[in-house]
Amino acid sequence: MEGFGFKAPELKVFTMPTCSSCPAAKQIAIEVAKKLGLPYREVNMNTQEGLAEGIAHQIMSTPSIVLGDEVIVVGRLISKERLEEEVRKRLEKWRARASSEKRDENLGRC
């Protein structure tokens, strides 16, 4: 993603059609992703692919939200402010890691 200096992680919301909190979780995640310039994707755990992806993240309840490979919340609704705060914290870690990897890569070229 532009502006990060690294490929931005995807913000994913794991949902089920029967989940009453999922529409609100989706809307919150969409707004946070848009505000922070992140890619967003809904993962429907009612499909084989979605269930497999959920299991890979050890997610068995919805709504759940994941940034890249880091689980932020499982099985409950989170406020937009709290989600944004959690995502920003994790983005700082990603940015530091990407910066460190780039520095190491540049040192290897000398």
PDB file of C-alpha atoms in Angstrom, residues 3 22 41 70 74 81 89 91 106:
ATOM      1  CA  GLY A   3       2.390   5.653   2.147  1.00  0.00           C
ATOM      2  CA  CYS A  22     -21.271  -9.309  12.117  1.00  0.00           C
ATOM      3  CA  ARG A  41     -11.711  -8.451   3.056  1.00  0.00           C
ATOM      4  CA  GLU A  70      -2.393 -11.054  13.932  1.00  0.00           C
ATOM      5  CA  VAL A  74     -12.356 -13.081  18.488  1.00  0.00           C
ATOM      6  CA  GLU A  81     -12.096   3.727  18.183  1.00  0.00           C
ATOM      7  CA  LYS A  89      -0.343  -0.239  17.206  1.00  0.00           C
ATOM      8  CA  LEU A  91       0.956  -1.081  11.934  1.00  0.00           C
ATOM      9  CA  ASN A 106      20.775  -2.841   2.223  1.00  0.00           C
TER      10      ASN A 106
END
